[in-house]
CSV table of C-alpha atoms and ligand atoms in Angstrom, one decimal:
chain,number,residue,atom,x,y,z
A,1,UNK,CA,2.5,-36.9,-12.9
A,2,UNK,CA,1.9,-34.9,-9.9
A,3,UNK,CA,-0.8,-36.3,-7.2
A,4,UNK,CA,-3.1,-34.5,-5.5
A,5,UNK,CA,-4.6,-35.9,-2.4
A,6,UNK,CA,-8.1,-36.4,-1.9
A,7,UNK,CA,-8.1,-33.8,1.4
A,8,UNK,CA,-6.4,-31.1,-0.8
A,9,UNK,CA,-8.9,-31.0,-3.3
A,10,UNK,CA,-11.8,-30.8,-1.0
A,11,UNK,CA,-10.2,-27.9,0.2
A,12,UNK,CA,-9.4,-26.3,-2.9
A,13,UNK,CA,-12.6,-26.9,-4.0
A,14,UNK,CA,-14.2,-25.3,-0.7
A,15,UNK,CA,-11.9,-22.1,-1.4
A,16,UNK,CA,-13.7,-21.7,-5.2
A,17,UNK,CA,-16.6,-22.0,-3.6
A,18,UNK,CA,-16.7,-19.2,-1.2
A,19,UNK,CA,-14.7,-16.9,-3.5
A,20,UNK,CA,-17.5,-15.3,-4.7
A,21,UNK,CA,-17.5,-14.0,-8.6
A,22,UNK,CA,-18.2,-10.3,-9.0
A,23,UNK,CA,-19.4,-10.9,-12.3
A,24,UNK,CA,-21.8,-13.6,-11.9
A,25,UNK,CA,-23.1,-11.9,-8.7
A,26,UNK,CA,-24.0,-9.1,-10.6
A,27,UNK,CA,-26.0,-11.3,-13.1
A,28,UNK,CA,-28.0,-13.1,-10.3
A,29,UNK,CA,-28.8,-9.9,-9.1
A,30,UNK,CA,-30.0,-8.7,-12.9
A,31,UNK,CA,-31.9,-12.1,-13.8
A,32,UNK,CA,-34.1,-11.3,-10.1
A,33,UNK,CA,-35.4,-8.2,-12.1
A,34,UNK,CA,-35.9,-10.4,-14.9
A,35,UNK,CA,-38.1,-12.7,-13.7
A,36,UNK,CA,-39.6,-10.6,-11.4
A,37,UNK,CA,-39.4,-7.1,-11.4
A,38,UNK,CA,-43.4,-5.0,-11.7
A,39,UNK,CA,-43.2,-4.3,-15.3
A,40,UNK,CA,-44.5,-7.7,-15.9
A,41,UNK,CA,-47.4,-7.1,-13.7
A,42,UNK,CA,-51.0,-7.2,-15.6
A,43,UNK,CA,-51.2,-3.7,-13.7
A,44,UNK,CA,-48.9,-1.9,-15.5
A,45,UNK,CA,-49.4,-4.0,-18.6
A,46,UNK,CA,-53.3,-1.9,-18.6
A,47,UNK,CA,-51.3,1.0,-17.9
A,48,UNK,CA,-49.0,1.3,-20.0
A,49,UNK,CA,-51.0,-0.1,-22.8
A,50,UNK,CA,-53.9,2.2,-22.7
A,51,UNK,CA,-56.3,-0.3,-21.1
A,52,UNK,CA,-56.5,1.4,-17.7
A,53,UNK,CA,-60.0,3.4,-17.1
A,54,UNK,CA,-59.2,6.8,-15.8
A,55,UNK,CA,-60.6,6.0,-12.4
A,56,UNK,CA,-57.9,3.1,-12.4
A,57,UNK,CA,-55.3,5.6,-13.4
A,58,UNK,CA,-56.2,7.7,-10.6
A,59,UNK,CA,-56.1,4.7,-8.0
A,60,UNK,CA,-52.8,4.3,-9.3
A,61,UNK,CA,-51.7,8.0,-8.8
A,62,UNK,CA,-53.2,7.9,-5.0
A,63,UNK,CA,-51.9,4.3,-4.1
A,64,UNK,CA,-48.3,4.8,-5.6
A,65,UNK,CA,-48.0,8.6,-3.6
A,66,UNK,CA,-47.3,6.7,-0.9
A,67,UNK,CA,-44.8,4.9,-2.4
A,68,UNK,CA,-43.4,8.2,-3.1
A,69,UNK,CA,-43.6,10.1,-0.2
A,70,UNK,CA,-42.0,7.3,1.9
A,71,UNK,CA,-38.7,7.0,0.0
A,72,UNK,CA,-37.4,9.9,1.4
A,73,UNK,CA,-38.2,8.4,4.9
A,74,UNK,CA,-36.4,5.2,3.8
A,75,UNK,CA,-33.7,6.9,2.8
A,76,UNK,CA,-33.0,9.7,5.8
A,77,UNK,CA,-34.1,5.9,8.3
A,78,UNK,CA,-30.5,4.8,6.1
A,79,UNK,CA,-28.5,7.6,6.5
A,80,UNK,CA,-29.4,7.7,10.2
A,81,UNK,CA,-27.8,4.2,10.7
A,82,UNK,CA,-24.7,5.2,8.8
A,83,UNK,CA,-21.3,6.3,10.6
A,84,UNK,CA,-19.6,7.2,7.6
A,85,UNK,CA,-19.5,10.8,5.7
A,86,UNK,CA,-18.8,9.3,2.6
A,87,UNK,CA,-21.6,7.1,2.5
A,88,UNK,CA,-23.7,9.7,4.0
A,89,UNK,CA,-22.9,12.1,1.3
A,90,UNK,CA,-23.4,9.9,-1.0
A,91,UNK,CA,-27.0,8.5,-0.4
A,92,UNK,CA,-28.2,12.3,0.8
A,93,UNK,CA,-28.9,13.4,-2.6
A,94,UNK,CA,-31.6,10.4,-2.9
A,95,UNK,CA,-33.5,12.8,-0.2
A,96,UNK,CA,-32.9,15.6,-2.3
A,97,UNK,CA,-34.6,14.4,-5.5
A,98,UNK,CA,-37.7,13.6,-4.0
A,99,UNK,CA,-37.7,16.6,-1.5
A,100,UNK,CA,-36.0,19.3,-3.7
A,101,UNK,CA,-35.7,22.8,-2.5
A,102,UNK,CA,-38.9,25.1,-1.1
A,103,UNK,CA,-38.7,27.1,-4.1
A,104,UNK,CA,-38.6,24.1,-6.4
A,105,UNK,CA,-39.9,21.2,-5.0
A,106,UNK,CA,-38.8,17.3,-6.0
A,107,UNK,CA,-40.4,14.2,-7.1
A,108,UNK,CA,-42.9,14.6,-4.6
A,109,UNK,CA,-44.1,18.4,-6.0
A,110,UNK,CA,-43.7,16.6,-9.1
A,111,UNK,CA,-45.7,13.4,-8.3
A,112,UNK,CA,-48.7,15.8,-7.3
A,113,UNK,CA,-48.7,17.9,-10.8
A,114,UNK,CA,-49.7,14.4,-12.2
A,115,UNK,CA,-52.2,14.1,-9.5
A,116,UNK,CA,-53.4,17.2,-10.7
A,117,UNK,CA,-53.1,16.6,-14.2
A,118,UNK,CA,-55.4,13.3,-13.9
A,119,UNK,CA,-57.9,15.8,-12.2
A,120,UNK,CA,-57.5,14.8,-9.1
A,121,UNK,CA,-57.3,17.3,-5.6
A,122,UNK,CA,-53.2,17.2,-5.0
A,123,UNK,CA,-54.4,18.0,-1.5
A,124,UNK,CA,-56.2,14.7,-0.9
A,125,UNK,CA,-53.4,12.6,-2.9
A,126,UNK,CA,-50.9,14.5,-0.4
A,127,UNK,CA,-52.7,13.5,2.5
A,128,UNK,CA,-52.6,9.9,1.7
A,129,UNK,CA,-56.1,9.2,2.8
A,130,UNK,CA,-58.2,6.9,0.6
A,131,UNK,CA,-54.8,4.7,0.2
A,132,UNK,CA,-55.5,0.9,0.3
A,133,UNK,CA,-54.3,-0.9,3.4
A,134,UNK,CA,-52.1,-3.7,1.2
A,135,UNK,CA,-50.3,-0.8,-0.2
A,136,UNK,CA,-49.3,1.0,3.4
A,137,UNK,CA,-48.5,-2.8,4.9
A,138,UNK,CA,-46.5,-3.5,1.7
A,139,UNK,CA,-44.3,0.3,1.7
A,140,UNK,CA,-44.2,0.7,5.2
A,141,UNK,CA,-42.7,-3.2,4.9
A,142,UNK,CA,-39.9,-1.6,3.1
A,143,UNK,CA,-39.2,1.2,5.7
A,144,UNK,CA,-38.9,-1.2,8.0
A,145,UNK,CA,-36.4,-3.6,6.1
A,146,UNK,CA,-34.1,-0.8,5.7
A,147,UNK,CA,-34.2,0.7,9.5
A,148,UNK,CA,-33.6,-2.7,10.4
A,149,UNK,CA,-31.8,-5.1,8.3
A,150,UNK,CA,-27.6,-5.3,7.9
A,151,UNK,CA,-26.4,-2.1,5.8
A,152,UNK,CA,-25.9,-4.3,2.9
A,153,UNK,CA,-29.1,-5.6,2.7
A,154,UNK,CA,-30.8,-2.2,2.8
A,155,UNK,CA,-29.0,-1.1,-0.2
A,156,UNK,CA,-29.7,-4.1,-1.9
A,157,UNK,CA,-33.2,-4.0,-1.5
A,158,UNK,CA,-33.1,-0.6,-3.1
A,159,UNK,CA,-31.7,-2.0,-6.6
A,160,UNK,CA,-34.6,-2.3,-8.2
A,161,UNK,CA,-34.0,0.9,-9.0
A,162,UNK,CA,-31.5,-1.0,-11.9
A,163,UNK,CA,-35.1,-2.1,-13.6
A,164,UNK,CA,-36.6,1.3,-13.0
A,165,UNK,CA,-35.3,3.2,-16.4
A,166,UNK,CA,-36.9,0.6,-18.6
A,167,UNK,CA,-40.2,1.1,-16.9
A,168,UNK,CA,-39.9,5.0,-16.7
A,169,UNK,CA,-39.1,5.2,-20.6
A,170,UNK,CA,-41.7,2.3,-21.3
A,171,UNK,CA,-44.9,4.4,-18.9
A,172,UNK,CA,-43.9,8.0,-20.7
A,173,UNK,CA,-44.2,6.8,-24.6
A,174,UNK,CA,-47.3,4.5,-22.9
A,175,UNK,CA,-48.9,7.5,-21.6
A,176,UNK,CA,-48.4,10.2,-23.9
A,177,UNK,CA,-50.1,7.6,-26.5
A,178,UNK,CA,-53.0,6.6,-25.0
A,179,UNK,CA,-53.9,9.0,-22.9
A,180,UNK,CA,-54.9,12.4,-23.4
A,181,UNK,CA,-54.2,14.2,-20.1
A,182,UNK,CA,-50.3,13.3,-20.4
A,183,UNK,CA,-48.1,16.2,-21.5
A,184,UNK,CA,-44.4,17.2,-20.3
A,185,UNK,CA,-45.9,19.0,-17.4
A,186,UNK,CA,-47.7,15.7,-16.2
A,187,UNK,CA,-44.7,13.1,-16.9
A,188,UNK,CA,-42.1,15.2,-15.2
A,189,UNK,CA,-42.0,13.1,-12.0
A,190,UNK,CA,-40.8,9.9,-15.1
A,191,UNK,CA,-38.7,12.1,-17.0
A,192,UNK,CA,-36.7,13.5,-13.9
A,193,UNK,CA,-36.3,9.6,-12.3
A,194,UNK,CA,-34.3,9.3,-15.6
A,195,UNK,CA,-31.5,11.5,-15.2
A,196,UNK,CA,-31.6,11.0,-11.5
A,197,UNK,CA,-31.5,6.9,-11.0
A,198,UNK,CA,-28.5,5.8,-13.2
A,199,UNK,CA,-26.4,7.7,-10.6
A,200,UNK,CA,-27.8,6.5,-7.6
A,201,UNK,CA,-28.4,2.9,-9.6
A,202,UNK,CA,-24.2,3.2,-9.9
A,203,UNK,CA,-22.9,3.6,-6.4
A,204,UNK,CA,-25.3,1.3,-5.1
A,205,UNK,CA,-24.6,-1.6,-7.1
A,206,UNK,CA,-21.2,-0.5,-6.5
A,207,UNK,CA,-21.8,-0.8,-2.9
A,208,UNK,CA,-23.0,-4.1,-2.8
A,209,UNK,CA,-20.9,-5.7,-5.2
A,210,UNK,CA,-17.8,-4.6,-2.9
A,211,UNK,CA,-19.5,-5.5,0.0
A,212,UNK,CA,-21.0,-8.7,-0.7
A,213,UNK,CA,-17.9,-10.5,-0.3
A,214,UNK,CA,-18.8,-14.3,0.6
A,215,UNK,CA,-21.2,-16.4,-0.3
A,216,UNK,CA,-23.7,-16.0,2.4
A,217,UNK,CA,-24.1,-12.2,2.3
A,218,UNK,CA,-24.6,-12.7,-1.8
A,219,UNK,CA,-27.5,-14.8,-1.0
A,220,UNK,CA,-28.5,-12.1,2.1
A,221,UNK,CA,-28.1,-9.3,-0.6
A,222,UNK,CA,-30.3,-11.4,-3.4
A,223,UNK,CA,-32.8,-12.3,-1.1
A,224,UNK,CA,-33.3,-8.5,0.0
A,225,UNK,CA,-33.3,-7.6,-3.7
A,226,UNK,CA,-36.3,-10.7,-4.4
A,227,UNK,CA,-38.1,-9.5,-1.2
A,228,UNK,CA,-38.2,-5.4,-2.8
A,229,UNK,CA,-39.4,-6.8,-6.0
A,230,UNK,CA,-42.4,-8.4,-3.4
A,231,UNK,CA,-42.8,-5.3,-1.9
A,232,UNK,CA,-43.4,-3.3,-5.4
A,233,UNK,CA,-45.6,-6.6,-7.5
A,234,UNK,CA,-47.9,-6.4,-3.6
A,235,UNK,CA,-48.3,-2.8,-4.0
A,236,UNK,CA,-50.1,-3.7,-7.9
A,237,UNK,CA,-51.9,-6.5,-6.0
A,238,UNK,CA,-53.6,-5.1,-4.1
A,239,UNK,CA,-54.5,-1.8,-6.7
A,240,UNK,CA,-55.7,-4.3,-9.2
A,241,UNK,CA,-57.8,-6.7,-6.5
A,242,UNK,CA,-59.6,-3.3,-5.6
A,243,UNK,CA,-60.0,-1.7,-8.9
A,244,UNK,CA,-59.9,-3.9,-12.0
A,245,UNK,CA,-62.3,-7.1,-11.7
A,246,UNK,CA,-63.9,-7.9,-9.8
A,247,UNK,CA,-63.1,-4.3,-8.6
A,248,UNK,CA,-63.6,-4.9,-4.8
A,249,UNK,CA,-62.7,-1.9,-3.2
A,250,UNK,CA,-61.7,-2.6,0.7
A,251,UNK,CA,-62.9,-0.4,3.8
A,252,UNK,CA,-60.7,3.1,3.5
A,253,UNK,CA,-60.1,2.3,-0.2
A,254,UNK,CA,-60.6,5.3,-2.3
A,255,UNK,CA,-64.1,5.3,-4.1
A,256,UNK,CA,-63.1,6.3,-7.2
A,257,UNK,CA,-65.3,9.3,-7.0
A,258,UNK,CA,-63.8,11.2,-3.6
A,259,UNK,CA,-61.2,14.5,-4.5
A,260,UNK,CA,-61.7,14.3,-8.6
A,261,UNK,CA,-61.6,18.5,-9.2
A,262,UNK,CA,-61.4,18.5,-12.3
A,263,UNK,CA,-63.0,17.4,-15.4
A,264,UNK,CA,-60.1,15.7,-17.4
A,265,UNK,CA,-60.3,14.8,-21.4
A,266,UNK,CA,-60.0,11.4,-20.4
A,267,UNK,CA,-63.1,11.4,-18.6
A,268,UNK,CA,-64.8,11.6,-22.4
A,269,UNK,CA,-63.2,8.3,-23.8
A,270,UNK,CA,-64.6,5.1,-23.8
A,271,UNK,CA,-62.0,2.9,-22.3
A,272,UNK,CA,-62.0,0.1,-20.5
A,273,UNK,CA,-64.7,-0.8,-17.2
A,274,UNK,CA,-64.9,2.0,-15.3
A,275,UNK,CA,-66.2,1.8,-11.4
B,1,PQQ,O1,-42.0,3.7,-11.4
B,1,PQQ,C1,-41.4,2.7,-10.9
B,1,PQQ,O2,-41.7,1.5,-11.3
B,1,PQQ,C2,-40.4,2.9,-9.9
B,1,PQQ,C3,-39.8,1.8,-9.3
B,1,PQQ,C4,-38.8,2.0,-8.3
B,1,PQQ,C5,-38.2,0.8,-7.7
B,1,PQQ,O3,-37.9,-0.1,-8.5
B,1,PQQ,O4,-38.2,0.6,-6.5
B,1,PQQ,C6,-38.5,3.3,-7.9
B,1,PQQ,C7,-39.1,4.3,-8.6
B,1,PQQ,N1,-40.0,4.1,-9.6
B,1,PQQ,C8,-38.8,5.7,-8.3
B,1,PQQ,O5,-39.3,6.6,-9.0
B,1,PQQ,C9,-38.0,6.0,-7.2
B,1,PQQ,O6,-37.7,7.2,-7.0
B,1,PQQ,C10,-37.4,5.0,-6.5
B,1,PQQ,C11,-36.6,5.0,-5.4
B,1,PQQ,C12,-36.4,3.7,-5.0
B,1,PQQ,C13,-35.7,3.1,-3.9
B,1,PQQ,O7,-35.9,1.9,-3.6
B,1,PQQ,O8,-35.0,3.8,-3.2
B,1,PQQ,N2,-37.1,2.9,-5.9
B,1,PQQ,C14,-37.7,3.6,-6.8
């Protein structure tokens, strides 16, 4: 029988250890949005479920525009720190979905037609006053992780976007049932993430499954993918500390009265506390 020597299977041993598994990599990243992506926050739980009070909905639609309308910045802040066209051309059209064309418009147009359709003034939603401070520490948290962190970890942190499908389907049957000012016109923004996110979802998993190629930057590019899903579960943290009980609205908060336009049929149903 052959023997092996005690120094020749620590090494071997060592080399298994730092050859990381493609596979399993990709299921570590999968069970972070398992156990802690936003669709388990109580948040969208009301939300989606028909428990939010239109006045929470609309806090919702304000605090999460800034969300929106910061992605873009996120994204051209990552192309600016890339030296190479193909990744360039790849990641650009992540600008144009949310941006879209003058004629057109993006996500962005698209996220304001559901301000409007919630009867708020897209004017005030656009202008991002009224937005709680933990939301702009938590987003602008993001846009700085991605100006400044290692390449990898930048496009890690933007794979929660894997989870986001499940959530988009999950908010437009949610919506349409329980509330009465969502139509196709309103849920565009939803319905548009689907056919645009499985692409970008693709090449960035791609991206980081190639490029995570020892141990330590798997564990860099997990622990940017755990701190996103911090930076989207802060961002209901703070919504539902201001709006759902106690309902404690901060200084600058919105107050739930401030740039509603227009009478919506929601405003008729008895659901929920409303502020
Ligand atoms: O509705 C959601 O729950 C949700 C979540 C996420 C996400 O997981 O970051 C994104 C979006 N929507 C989204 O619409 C979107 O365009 C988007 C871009 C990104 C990103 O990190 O680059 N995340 C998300």
């Amino acid at each position: 029988m052959m023997r092996v020597s005690r120094s020749a299977m620590t090494a071997w041993r060592s080399i298994l250890q730092q050859t990381p598994n493609r596979q399993s990599f990709e299921h570590r990243l999968r069970a972070i949005g398992a156990e802690r992506y936003h669709d388990k926050h109580p948040f969208h739980v009301m939300l989606h479920g028909g428990e939010c009070s239109l006045t929470q909905v609309r806090a919702w639609v304000i605090n999460r525009f800034y969300y929106q309308s910061r992605i873009p910045m996120k994204d051209a802040a990552f192309m600016s720190r890339s030296d190479n066209p193909d990744l360039r051309r790849a990641w650009r059209r992540r600008i144009e979905d949310h941006d879209g064309g003058i004629e057109e418009g993006g996500g962005i147009r698209r996220w304001l037609k559901l301000a409007e359709a919630v009867g708020l003034d897209p004017d005030y939603v656009a202008s991002t006053k009224g937005v709680l401070a933990g939301t702009r520490f938590a987003v602008d948290a993001y846009l700085h992780f991605v100006r400044e962190k290692p390449m990898l970890e930048a496009v890690a942190s933007s794979l929660t976007e894997m989870f986001a499908p499940k959530i988009h389907s999950d908010r437009i049957a949610g919506l349409l049932k329980h509330y009465a000012f969502a139509d196709d016109r309103a849920l565009a923004y939803f319905r548009q993430r689907l056919n645009e996110a499985p692409e970008e979802v693709a090449f960035g998993l791609g991206y980081v499954l190639d490029h995570a190629d020892t141990l330590e930057k798997q564990d860099a590019a997990a622990s940017a993918l755990t701190f996103k899903t911090d930076v989207l579960w802060s961002q209901l943290d703070t919504l539902y500390s201001a709006y759902v009980t106690p309902g404690r609205i901060p200084p600058g908060g919105w107050d739930g009265h401030e740039a509603v336009v227009a009478f919506s049929p929601d405003d008729d149903l008895p659901k929920g506390q409303r502020l």
